[in-house]
Backbone as JSON Lines, residues from 0, in Angstrom:
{"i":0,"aa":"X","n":[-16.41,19.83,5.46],"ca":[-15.32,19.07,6.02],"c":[-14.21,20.06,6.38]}
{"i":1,"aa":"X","n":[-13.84,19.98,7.57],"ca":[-13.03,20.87,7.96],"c":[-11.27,20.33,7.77]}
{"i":2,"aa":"X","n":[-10.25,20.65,7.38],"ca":[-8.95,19.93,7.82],"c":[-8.34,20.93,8.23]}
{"i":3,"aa":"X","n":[-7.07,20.35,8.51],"ca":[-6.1,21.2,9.06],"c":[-5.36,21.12,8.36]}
{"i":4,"aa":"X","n":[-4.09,22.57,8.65],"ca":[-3.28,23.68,7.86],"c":[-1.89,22.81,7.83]}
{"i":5,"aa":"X","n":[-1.67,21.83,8.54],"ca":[-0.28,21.16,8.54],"c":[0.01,20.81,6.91]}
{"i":6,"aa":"X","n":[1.23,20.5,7.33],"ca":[2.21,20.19,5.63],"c":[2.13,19.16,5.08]}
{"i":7,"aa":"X","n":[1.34,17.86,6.0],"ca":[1.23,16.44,4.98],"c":[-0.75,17.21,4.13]}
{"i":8,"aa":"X","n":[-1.15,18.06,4.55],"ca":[-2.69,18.53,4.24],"c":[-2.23,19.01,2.84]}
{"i":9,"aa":"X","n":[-1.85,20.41,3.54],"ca":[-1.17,21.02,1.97],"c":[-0.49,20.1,1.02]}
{"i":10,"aa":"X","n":[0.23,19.2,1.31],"ca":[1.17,18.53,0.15],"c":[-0.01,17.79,-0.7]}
{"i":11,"aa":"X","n":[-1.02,16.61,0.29],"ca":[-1.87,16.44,-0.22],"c":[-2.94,17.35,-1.3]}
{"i":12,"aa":"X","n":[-3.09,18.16,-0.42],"ca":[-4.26,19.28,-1.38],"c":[-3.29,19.24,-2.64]}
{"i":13,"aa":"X","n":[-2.13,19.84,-2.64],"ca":[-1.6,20.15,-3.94],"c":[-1.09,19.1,-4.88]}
{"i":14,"aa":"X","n":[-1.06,17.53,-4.64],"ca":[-0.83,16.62,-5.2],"c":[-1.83,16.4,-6.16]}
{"i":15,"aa":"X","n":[-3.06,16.34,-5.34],"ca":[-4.33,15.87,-5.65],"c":[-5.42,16.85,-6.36]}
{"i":16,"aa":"X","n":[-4.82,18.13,-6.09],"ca":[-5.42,19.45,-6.79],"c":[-7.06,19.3,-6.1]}
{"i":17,"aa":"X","n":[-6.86,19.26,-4.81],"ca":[-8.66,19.25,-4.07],"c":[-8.85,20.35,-3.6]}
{"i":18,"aa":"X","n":[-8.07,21.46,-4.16],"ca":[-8.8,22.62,-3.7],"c":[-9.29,23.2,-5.32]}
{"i":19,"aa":"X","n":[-9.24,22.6,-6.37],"ca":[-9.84,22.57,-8.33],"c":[-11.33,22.8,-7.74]}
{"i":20,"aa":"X","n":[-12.15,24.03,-8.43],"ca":[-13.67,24.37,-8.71],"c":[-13.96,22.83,-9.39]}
{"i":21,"aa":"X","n":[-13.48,21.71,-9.51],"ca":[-14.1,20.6,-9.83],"c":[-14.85,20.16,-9.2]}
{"i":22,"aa":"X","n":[-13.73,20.22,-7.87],"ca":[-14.47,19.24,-6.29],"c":[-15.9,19.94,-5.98]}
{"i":23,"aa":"X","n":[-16.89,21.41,-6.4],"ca":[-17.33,21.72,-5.65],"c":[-18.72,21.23,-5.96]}
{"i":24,"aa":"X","n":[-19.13,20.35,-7.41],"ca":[-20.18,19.83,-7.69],"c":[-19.99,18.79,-7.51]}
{"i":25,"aa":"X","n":[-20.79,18.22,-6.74],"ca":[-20.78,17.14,-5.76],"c":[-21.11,15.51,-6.41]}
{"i":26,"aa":"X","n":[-22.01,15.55,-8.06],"ca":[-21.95,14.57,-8.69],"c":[-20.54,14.52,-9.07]}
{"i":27,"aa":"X","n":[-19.96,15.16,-9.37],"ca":[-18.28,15.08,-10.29],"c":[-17.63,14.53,-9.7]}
{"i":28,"aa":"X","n":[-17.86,15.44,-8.39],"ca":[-16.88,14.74,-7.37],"c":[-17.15,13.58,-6.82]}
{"i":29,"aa":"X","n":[-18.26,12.91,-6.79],"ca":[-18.66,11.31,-6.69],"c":[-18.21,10.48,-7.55]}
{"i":30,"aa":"X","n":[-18.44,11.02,-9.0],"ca":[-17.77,10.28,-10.03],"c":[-16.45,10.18,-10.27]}
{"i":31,"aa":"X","n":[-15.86,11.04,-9.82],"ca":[-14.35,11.25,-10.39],"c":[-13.54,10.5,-8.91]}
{"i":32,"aa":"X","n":[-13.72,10.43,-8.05],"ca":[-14.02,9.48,-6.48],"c":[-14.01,7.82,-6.65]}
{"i":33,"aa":"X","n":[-14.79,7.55,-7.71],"ca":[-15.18,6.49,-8.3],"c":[-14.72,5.98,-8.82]}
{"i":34,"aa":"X","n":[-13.91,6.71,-10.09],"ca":[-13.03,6.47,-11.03],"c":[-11.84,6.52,-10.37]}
{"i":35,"aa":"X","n":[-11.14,7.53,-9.57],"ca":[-10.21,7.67,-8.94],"c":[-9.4,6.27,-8.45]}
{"i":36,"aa":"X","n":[-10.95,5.79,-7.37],"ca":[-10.76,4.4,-6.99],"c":[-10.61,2.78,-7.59]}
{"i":37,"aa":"X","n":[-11.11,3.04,-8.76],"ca":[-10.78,1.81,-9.8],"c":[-9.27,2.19,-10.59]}
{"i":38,"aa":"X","n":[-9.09,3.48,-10.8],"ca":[-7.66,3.65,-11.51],"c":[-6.5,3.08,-10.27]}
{"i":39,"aa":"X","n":[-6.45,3.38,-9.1],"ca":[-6.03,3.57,-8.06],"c":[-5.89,1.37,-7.7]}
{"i":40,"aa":"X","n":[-6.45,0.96,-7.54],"ca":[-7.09,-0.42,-7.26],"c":[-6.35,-1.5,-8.66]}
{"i":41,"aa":"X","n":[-6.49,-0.76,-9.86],"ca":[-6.18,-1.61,-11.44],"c":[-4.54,-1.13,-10.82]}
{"i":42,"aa":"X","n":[-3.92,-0.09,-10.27],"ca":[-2.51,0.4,-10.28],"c":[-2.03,-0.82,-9.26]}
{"i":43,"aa":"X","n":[-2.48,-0.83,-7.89],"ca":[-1.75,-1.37,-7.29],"c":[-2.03,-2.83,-7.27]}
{"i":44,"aa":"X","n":[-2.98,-3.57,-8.32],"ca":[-3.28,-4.92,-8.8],"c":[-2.11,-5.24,-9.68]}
{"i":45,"aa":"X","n":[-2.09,-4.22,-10.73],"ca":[-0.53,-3.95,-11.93],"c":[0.32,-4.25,-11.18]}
{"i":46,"aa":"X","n":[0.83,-3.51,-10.33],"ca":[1.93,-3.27,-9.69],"c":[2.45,-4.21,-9.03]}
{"i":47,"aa":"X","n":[1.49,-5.23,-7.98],"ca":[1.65,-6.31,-7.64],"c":[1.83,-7.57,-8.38]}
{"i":48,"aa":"X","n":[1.66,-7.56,-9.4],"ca":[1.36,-8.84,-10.45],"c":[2.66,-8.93,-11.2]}
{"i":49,"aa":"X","n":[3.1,-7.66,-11.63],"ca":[4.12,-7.22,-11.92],"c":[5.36,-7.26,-11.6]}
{"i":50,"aa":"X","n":[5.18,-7.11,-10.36],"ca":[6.5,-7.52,-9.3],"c":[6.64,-8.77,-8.83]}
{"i":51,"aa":"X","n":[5.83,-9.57,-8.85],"ca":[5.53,-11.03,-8.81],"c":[6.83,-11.47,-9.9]}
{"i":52,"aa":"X","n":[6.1,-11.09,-11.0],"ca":[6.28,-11.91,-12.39],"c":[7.83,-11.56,-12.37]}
{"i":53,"aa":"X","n":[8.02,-10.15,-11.9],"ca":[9.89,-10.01,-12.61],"c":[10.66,-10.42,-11.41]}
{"i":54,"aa":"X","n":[9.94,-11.05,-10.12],"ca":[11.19,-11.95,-8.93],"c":[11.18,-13.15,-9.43]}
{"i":55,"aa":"X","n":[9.99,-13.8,-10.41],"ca":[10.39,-15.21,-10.57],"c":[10.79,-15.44,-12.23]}
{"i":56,"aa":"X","n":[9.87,-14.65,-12.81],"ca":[10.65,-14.79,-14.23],"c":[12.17,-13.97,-14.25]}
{"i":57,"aa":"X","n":[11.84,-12.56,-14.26],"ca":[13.26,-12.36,-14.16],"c":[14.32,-12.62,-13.79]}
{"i":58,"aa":"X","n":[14.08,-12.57,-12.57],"ca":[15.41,-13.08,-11.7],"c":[16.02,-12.21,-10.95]}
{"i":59,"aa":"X","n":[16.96,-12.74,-10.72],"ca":[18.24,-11.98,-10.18],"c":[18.45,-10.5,-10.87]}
{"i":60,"aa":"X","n":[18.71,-9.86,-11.9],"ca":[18.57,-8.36,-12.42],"c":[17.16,-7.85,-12.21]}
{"i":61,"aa":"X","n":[15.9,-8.59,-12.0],"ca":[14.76,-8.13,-11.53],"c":[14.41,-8.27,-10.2]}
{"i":62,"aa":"X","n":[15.04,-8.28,-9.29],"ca":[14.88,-8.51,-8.29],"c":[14.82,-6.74,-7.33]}
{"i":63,"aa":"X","n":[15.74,-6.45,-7.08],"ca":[15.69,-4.88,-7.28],"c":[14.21,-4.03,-7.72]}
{"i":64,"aa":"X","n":[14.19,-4.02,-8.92],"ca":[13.43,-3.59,-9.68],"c":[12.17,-4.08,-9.35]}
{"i":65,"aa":"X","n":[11.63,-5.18,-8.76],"ca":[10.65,-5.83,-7.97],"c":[9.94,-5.42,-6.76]}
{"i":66,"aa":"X","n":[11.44,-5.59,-5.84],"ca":[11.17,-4.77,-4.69],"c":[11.37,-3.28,-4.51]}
{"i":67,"aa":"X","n":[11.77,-2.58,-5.81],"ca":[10.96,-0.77,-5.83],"c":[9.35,-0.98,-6.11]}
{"i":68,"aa":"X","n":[9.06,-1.35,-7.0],"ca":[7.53,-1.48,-7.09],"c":[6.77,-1.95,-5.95]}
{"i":69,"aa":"X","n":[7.08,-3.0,-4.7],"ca":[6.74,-3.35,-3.66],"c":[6.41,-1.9,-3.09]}
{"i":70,"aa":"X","n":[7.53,-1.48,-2.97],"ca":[7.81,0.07,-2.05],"c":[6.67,1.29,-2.66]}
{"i":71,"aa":"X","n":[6.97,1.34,-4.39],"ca":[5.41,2.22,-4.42],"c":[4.27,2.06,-4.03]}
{"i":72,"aa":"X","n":[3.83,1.04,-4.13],"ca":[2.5,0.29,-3.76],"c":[2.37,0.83,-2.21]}
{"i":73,"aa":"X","n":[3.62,0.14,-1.44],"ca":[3.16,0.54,-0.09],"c":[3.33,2.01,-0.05]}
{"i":74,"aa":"X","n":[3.9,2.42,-0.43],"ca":[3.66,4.09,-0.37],"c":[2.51,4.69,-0.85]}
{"i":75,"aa":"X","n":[2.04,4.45,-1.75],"ca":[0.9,5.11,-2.46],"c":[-0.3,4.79,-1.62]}
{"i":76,"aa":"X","n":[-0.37,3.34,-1.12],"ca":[-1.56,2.82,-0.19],"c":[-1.29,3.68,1.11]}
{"i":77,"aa":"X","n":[-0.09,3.58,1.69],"ca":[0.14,4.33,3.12],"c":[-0.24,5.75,3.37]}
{"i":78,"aa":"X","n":[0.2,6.16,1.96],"ca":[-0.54,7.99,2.23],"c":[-2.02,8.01,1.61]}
{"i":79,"aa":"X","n":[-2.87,7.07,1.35],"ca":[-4.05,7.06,1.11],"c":[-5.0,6.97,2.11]}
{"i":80,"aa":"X","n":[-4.04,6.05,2.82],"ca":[-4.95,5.69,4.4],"c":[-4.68,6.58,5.47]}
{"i":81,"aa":"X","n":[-3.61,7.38,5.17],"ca":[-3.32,8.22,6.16],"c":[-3.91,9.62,5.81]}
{"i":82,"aa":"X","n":[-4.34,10.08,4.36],"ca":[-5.25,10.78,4.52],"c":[-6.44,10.52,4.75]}
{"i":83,"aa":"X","n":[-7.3,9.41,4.64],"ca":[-8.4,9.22,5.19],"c":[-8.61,9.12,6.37]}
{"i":84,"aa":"X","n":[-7.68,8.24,7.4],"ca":[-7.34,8.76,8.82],"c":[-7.27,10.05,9.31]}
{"i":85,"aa":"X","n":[-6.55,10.6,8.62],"ca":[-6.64,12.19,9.45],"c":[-8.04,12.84,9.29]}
{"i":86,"aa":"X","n":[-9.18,12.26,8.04],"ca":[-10.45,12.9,8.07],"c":[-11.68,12.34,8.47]}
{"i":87,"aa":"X","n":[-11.0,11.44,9.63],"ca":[-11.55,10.4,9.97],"c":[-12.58,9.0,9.71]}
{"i":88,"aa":"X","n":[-11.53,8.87,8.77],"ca":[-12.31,7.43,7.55],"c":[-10.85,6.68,8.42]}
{"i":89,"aa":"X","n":[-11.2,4.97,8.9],"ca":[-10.56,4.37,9.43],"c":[-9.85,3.73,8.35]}
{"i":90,"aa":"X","n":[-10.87,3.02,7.37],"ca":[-10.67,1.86,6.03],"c":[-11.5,0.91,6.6]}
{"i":91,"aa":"X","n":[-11.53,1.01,8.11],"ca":[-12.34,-0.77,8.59],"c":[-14.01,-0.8,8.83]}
{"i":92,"aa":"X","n":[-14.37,0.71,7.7],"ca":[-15.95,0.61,8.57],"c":[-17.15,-0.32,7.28]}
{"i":93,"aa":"X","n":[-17.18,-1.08,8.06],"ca":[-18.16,-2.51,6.81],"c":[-17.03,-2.88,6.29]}
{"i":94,"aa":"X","n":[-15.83,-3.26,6.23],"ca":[-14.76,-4.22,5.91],"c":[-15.04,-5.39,6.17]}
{"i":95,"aa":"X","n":[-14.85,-6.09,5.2],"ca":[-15.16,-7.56,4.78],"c":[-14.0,-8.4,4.1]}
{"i":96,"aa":"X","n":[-13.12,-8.25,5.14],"ca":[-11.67,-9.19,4.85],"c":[-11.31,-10.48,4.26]}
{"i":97,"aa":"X","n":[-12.15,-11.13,4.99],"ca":[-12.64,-13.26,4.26],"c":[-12.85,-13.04,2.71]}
{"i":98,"aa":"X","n":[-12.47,-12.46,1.65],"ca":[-12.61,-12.18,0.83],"c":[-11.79,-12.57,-0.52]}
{"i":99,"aa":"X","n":[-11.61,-13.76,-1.28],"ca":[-10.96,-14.14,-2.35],"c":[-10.01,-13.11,-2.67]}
{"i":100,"aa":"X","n":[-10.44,-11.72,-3.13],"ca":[-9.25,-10.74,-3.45],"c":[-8.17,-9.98,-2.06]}
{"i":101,"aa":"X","n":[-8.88,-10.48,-1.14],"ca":[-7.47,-10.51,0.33],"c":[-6.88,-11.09,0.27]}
{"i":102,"aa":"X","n":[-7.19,-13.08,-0.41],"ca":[-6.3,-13.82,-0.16],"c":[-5.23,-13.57,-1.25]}
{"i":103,"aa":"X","n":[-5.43,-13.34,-2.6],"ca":[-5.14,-12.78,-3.86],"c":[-3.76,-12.07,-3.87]}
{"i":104,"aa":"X","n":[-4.09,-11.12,-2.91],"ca":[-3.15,-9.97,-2.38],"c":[-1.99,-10.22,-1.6]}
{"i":105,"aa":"X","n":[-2.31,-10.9,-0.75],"ca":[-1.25,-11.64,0.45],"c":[-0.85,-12.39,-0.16]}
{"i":106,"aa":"X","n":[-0.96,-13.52,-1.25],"ca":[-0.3,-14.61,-1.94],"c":[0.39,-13.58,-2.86]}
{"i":107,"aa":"X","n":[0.05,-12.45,-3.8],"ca":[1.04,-11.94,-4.71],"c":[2.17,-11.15,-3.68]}
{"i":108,"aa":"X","n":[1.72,-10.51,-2.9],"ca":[2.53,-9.82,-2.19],"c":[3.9,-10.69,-1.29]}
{"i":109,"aa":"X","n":[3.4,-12.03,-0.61],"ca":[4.4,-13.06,-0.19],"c":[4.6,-13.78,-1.27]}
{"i":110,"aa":"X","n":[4.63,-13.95,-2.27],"ca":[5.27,-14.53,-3.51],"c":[6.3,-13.92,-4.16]}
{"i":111,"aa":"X","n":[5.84,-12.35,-4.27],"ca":[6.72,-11.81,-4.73],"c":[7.98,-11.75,-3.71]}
{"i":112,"aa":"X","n":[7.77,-11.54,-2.27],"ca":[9.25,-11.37,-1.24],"c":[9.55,-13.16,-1.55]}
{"i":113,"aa":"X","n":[9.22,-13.91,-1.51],"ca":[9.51,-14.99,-1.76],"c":[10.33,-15.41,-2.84]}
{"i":114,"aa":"X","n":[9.89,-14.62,-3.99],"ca":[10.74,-14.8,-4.81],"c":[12.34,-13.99,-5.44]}
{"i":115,"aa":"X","n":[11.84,-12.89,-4.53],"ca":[12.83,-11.89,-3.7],"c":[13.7,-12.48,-3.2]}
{"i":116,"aa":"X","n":[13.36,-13.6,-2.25],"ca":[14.48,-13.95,-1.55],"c":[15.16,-15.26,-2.32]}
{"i":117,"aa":"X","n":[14.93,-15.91,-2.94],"ca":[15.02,-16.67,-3.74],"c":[16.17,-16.8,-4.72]}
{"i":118,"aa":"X","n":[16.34,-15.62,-5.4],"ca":[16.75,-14.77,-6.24],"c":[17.48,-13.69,-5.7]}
{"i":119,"aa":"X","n":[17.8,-13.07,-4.8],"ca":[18.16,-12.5,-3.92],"c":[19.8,-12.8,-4.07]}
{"i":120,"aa":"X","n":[20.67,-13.98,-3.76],"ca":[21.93,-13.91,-4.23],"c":[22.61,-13.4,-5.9]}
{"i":121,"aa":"X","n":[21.82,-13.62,-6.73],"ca":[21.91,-13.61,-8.04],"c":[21.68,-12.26,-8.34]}
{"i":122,"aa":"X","n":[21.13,-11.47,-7.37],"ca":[21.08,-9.84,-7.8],"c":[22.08,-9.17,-6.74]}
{"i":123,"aa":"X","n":[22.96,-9.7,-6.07],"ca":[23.75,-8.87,-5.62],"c":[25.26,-8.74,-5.76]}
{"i":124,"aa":"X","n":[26.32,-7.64,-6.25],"ca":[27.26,-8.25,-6.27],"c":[28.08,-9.05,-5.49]}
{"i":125,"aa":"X","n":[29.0,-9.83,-5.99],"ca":[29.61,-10.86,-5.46],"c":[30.81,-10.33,-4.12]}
{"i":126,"aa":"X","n":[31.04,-9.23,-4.07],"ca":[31.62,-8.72,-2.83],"c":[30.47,-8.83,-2.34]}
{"i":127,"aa":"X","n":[29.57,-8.49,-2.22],"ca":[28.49,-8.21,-0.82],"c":[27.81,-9.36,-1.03]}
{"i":128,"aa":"X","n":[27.66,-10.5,-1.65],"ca":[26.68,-11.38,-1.58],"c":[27.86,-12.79,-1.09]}
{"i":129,"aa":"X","n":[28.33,-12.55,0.83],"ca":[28.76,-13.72,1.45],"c":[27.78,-14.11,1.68]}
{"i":130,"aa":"X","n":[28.2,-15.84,1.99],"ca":[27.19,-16.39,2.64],"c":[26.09,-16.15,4.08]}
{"i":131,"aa":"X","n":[27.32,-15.47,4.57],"ca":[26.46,-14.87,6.38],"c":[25.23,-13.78,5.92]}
{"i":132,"aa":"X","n":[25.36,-12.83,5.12],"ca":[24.95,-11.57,4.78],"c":[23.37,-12.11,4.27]}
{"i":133,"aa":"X","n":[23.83,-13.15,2.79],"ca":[22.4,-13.51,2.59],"c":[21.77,-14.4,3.3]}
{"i":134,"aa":"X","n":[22.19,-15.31,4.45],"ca":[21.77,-15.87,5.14],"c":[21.28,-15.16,5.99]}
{"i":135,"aa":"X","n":[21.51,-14.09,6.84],"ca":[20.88,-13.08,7.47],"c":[19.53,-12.34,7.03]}
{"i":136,"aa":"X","n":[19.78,-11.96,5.92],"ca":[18.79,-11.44,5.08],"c":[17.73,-12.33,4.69]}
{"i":137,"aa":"X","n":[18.22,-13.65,4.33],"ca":[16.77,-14.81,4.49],"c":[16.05,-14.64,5.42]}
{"i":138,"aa":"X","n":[16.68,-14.72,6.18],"ca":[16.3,-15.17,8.1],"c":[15.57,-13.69,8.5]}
{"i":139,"aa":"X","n":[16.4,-12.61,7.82],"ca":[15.96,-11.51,9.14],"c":[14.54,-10.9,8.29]}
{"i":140,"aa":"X","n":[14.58,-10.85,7.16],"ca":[13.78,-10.38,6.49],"c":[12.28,-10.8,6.43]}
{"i":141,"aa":"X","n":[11.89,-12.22,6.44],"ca":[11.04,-12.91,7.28],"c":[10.8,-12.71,8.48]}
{"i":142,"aa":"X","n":[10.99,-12.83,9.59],"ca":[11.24,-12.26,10.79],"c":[10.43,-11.24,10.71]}
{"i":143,"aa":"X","n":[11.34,-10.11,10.43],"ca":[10.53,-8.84,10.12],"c":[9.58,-8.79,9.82]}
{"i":144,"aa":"X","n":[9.42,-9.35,8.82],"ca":[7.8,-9.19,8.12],"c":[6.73,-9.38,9.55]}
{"i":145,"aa":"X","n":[7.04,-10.86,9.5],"ca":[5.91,-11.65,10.14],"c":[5.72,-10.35,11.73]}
{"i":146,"aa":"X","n":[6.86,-9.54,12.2],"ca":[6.44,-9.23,13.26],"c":[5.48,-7.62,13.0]}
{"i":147,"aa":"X","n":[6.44,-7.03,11.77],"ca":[5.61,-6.25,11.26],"c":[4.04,-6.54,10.99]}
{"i":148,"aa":"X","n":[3.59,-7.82,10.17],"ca":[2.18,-7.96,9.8],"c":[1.59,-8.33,11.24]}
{"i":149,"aa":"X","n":[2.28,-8.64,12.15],"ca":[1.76,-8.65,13.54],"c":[0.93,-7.85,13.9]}
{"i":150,"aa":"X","n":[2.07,-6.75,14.13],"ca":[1.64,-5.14,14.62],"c":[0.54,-4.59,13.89]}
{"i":151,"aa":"X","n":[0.64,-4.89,12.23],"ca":[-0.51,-4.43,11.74],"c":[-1.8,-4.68,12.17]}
{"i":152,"aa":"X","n":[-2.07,-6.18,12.32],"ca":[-3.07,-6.71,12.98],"c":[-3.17,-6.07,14.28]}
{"i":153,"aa":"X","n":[-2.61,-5.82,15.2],"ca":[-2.71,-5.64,16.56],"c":[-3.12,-4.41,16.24]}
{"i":154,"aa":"X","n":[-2.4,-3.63,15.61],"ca":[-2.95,-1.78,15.8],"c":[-4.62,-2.1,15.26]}
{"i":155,"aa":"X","n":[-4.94,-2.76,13.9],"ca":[-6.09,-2.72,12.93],"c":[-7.28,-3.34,14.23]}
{"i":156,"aa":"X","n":[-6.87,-4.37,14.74],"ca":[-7.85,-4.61,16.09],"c":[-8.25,-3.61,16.95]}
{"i":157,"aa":"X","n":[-6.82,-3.24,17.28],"ca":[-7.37,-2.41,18.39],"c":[-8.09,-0.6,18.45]}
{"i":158,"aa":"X","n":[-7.4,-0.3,16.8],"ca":[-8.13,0.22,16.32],"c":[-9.64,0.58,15.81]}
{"i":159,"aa":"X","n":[-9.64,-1.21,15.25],"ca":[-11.26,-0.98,14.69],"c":[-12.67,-0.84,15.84]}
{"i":160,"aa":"X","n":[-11.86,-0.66,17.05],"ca":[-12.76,-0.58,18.28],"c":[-12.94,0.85,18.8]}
{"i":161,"aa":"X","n":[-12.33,1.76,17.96],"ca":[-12.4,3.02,18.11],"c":[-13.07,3.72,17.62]}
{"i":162,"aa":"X","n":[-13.37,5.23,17.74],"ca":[-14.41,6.16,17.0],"c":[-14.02,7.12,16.1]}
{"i":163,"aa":"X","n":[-14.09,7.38,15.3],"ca":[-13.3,8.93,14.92],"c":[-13.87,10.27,16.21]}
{"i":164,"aa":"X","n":[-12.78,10.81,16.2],"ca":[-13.13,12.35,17.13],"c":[-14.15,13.19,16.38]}
């Protein structure tokens, strides 16, 4: 496998330590691949469930603290897929979406902004939490989403019709 010398490669290599005499026996590295992916999968299941639980149990002081964990998740998933993209792994090859743990995901993930927004006056201080501001933030934040998960779809379509180089 060949990659290239750029700085998201290196940061990766050195995060992930894939240039370790581990990687070079090829059972280990299947197994530890394996494991990688269930530690990786139990994290951002945690993470989601988690952030669920502290927008509606917690509240208002967990609300914050909710939507940072949102933000790791998508970070940790975003540079996962973006290194497999650059080595030309899409994510969509035999993807099987109709799948109980998709729907799973999208209900914890819009539950938790749901309960984000919900809760959302009660975590901000009372100078910044006018009525226009969080009314905006209801409104715009939704919005957003929905046009964002748009685009996702639209790129993931028009993507999954492509080849790797």
């Amino acid at each position: 496998m060949t990659t290239s010398d750029d700085a998201f490669t290196r940061a990766t290599h050195l995060v992930a330590d894939l240039d370790s005499p581990f990687y070079d026996e090829e059972r280990q590295r299947d197994v530890w691949n394996e494991a990688s992916a269930i530690g990786f999968q139990t994290m951002l299941w945690g993470v989601l469930g988690l952030a669920c639980a502290m927008a509606w149990i917690g509240g208002g002081p967990q609300v914050g603290w909710a939507f940072g964990l949102l933000m790791v998740s998508g970070v940790a998933g975003h540079l996962a897929l973006r290194h497999a993209n650059r080595l030309g792994v899409t994510g969509w090859e035999n993807a099987r979406l109709n799948r109980p743990r998709t729907y799973l995901v999208i209900g914890l993930y819009f539950g938790t902004l749901a309960g984000i927004m919900v809760n959302l006056e009660d975590a901000l201080p009372s100078s910044v939490a006018s009525a226009s501001f969080v009314g905006g933030v209801k409104m715009g934040v939704p919005i957003g989403l929905i046009v964002f998960a748009l685009a996702l779809v639209v790129n993931a379509v028009r993507r999954r019709g492509q080849t790797p180089e």
